[in-house]
mmCIF file of C-alpha atoms and ligand atoms in Angstrom:
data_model
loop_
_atom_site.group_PDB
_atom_site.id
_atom_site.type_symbol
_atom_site.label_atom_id
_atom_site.label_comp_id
_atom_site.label_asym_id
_atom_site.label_seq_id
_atom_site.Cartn_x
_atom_site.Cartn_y
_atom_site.Cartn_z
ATOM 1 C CA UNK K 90 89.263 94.952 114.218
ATOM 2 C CA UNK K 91 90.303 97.998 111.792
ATOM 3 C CA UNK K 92 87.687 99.923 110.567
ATOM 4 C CA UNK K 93 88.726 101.970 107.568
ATOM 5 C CA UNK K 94 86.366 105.226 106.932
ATOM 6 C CA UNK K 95 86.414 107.808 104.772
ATOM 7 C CA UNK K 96 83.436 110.542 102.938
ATOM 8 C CA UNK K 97 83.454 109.999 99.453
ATOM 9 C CA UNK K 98 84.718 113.460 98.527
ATOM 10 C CA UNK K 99 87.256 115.824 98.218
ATOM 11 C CA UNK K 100 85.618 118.914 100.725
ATOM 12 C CA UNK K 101 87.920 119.701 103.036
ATOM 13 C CA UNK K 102 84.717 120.246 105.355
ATOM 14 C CA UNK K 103 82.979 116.895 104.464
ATOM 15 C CA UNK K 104 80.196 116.406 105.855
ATOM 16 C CA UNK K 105 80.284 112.712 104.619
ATOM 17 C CA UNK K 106 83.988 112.434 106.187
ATOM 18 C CA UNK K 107 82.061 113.448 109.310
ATOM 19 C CA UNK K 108 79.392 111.308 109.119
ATOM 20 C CA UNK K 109 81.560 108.176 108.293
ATOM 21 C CA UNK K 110 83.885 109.624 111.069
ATOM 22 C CA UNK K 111 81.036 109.039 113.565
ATOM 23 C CA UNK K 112 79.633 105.661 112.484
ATOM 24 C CA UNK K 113 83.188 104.115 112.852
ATOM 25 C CA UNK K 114 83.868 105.101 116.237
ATOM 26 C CA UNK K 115 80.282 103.298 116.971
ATOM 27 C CA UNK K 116 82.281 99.754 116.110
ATOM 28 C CA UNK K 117 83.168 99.260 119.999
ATOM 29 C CA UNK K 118 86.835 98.047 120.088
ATOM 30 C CA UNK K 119 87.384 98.704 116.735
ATOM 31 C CA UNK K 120 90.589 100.605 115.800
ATOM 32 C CA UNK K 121 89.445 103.311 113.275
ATOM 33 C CA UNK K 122 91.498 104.687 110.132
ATOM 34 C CA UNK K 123 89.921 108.006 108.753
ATOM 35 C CA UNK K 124 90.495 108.558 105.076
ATOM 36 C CA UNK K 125 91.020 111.695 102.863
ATOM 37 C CA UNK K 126 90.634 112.069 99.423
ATOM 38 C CA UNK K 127 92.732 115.192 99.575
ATOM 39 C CA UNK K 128 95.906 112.695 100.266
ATOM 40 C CA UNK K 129 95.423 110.738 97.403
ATOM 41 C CA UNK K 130 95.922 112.863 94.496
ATOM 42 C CA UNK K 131 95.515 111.968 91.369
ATOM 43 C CA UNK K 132 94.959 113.303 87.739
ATOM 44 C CA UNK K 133 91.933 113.023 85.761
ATOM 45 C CA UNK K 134 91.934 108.981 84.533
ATOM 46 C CA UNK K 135 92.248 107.946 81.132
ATOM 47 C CA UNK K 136 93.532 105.261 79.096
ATOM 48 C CA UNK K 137 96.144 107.252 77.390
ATOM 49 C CA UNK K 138 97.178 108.829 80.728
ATOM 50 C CA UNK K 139 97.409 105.375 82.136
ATOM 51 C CA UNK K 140 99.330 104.078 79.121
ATOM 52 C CA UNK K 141 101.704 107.328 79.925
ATOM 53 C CA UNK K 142 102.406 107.028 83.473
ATOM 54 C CA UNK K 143 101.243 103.364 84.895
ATOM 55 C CA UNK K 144 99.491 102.856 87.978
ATOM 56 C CA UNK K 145 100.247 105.917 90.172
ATOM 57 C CA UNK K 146 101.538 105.839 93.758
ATOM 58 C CA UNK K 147 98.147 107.422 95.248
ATOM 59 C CA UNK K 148 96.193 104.845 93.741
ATOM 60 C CA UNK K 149 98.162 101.673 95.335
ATOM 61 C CA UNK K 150 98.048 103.642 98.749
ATOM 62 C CA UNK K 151 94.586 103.941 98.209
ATOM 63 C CA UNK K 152 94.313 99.946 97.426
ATOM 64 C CA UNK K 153 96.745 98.768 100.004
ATOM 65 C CA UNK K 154 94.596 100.912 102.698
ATOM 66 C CA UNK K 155 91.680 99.279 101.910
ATOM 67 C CA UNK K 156 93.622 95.922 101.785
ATOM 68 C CA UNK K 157 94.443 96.528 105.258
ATOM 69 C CA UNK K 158 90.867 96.999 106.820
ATOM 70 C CA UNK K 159 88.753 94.366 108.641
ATOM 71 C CA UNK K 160 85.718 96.300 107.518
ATOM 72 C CA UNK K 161 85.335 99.232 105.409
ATOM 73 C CA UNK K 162 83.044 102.461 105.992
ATOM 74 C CA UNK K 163 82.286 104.898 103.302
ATOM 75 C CA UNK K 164 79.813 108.048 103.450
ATOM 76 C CA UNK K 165 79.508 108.816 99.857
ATOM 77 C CA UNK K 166 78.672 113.032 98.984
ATOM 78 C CA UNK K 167 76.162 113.309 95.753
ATOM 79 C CA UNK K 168 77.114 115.535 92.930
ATOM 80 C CA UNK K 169 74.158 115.762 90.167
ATOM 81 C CA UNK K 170 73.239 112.218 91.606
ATOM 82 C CA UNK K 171 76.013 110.723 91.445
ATOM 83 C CA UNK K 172 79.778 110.228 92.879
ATOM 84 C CA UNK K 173 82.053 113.522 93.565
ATOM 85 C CA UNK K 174 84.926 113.554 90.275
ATOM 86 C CA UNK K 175 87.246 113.450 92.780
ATOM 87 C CA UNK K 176 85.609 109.963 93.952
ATOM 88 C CA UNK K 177 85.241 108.552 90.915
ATOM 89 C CA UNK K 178 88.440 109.850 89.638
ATOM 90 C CA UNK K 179 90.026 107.642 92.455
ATOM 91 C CA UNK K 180 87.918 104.726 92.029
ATOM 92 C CA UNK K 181 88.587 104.852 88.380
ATOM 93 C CA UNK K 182 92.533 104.252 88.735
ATOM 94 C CA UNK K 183 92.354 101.741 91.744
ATOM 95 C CA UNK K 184 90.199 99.598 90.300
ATOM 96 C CA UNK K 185 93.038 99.678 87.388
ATOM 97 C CA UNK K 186 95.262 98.431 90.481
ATOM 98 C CA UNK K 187 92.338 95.569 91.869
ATOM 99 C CA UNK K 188 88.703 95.615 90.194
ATOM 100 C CA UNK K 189 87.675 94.189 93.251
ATOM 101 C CA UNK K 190 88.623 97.732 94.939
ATOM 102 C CA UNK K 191 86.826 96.684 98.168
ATOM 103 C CA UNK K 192 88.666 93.204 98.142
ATOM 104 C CA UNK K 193 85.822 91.339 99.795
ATOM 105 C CA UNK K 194 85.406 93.302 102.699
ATOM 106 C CA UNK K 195 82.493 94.027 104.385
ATOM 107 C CA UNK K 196 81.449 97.316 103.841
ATOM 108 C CA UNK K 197 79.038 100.065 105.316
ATOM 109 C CA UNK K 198 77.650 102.457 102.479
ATOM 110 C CA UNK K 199 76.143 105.693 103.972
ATOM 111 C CA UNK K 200 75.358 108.576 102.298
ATOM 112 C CA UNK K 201 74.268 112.265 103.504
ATOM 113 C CA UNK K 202 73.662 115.646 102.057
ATOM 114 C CA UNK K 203 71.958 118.825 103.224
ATOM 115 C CA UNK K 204 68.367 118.273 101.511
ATOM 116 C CA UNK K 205 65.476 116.128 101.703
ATOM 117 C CA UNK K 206 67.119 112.918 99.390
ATOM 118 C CA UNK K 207 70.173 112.318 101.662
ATOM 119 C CA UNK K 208 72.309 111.354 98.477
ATOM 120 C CA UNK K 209 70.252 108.467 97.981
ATOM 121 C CA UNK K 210 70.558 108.432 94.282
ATOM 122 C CA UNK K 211 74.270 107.849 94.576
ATOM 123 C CA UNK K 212 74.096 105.157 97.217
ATOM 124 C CA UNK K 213 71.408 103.131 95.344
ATOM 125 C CA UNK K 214 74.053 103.224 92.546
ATOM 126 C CA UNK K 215 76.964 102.436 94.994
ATOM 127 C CA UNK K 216 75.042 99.470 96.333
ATOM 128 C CA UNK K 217 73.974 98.281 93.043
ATOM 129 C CA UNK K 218 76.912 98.107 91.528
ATOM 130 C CA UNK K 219 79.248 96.782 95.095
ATOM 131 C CA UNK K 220 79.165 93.301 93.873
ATOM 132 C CA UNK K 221 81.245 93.916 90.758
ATOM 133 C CA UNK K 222 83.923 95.828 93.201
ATOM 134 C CA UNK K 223 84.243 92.742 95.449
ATOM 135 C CA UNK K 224 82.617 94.958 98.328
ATOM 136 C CA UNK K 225 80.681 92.542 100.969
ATOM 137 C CA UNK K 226 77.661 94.828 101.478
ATOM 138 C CA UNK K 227 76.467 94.557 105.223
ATOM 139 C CA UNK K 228 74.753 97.833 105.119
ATOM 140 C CA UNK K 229 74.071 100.959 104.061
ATOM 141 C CA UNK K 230 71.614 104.283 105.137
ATOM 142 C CA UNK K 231 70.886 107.049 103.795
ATOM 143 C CA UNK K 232 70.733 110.360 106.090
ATOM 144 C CA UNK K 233 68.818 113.501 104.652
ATOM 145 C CA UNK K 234 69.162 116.848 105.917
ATOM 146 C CA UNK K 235 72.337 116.427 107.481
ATOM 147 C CA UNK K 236 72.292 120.056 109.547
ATOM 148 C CA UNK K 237 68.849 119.385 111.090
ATOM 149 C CA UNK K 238 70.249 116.135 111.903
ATOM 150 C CA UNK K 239 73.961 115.928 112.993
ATOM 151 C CA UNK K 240 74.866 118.252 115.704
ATOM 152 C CA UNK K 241 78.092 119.516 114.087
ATOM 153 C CA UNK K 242 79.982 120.732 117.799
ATOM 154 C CA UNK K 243 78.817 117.912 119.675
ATOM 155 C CA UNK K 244 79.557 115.198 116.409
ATOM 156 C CA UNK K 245 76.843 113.236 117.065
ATOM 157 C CA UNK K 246 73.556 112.644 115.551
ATOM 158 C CA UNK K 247 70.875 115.197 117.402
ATOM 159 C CA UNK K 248 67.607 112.878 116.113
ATOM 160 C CA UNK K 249 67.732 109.807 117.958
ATOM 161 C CA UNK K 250 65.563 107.981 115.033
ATOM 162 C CA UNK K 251 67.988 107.798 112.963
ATOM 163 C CA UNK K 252 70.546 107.324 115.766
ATOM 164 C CA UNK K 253 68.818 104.058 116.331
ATOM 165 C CA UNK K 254 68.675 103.257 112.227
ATOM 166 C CA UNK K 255 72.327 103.869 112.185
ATOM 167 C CA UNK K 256 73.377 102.088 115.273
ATOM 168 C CA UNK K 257 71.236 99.032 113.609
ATOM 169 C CA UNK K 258 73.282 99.490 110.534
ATOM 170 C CA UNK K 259 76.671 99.641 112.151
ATOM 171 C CA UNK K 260 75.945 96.521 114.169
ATOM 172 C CA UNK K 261 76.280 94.182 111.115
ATOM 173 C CA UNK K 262 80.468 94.927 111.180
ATOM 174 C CA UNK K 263 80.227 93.746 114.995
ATOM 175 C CA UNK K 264 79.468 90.410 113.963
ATOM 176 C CA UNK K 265 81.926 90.568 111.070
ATOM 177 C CA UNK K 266 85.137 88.342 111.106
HETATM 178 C C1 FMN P 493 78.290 120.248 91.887
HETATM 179 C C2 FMN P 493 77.375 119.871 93.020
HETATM 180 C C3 FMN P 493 76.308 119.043 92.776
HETATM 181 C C4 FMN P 493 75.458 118.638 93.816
HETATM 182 N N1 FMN P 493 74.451 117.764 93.560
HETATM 183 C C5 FMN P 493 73.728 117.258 94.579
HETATM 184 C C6 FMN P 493 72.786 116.228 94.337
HETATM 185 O O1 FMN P 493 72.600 115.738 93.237
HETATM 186 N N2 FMN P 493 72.089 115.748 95.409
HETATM 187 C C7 FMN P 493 72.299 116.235 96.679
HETATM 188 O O2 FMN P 493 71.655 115.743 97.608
HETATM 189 N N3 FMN P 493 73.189 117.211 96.938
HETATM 190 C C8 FMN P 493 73.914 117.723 95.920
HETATM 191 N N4 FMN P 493 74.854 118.709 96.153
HETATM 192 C C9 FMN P 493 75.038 119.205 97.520
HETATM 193 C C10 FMN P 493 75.935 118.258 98.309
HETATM 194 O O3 FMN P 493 75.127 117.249 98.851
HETATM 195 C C11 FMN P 493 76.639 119.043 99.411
HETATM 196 O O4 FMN P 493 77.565 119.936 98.830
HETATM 197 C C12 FMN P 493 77.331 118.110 100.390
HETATM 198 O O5 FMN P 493 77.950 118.905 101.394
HETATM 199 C C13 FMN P 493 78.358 117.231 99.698
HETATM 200 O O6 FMN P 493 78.901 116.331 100.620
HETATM 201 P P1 FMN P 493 80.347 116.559 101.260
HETATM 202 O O7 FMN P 493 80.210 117.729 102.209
HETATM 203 O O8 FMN P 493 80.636 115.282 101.978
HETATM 204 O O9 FMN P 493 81.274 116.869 100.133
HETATM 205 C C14 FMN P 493 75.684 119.130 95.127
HETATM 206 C C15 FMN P 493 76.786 119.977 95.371
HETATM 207 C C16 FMN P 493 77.624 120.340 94.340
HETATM 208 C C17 FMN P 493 78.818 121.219 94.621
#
């Protein structure tokens, strides 16, 4: 199985890129595919810049990588409770490529920050809205106060709670053809 994973964001020290780093080497046998934004750039989508210059070469990467997964894993950063620009930017001209962006996978949504809410407004919003993108939902978990809770040297979660909640999460791709 190929598990596709990428943070939802364009910091080159991610902390969602981290976290969806981590969940996708806990699919056992699975080969994993990490993700940057950063190689996928783009410029700021609108109509009359896609009437200008078509569907740009990022964006198909972007669409074909996602083509190619078994099962997709994406740790989506909050900005003002909601997706990064640079997320939405990209989601914005691939789904110009393929609405169904996620192209009936199954998917994993996670979602972390440094506070209390764990970017849970964004993921309620991501999971809301998967259907319309073709994603296959199996999952998704929010993680709050990602430094008291990630043990950044080590990259693995410290609190073995939420360990257990993402291990539970994670095990719906196992079963996934
Ligand atoms: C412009 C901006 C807005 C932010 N808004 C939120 C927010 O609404 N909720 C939240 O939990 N964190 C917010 N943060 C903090 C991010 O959660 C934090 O920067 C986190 O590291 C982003 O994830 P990333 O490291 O994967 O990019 C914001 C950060 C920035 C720069």
């Amino acid at each position: 199985m190929k598990v596709v994973a990428f943070g939802a964001s364009n910091s080159k020290a991610s902390i969602n890129k981290k976290l969806a780093t981590y969940a996708a080497s806990m699919v056992e046998g699975a080969q994993v595919e990490v993700l940057d934004l950063n190689d996928y750039p783009l410029p700021l989508f609108g109509e009359d810049k896609e009437a200008e210059i078509g569907q740009p070469q990022p964006a198909k990467s972007f669409v074909d990588k996602l083509g190619s997964a078994d099962a997709i894993v994406v740790s989506l950063a909050e900005h003002n409770g909601s997706y990064t620009a640079a997320y939405k930017n990209l989601f914005d001209w691939a789904s110009r490529i393929n609405r169904e962006v996620f192209q009936q996978k199954p998917v994993i949504y996670l979602a972390t920050s440094p506070g209390p809410g764990g970017a849970a407004s964004v993921l309620a919003s991501a999971v809301g809205s998967a259907q319309f993108f073709g994603a296959d939902v199996k999952g998704s978990l929010s993680i709050p106060s990602f430094y008291d809770n990630f043990d950044l040297e080590a990259g693995v979660l410290k609190s073995e709670v939420i360990q257990q909640q993402l291990a539970q999460t994670m095990s719906t791709l196992f079963t996934a053809e």
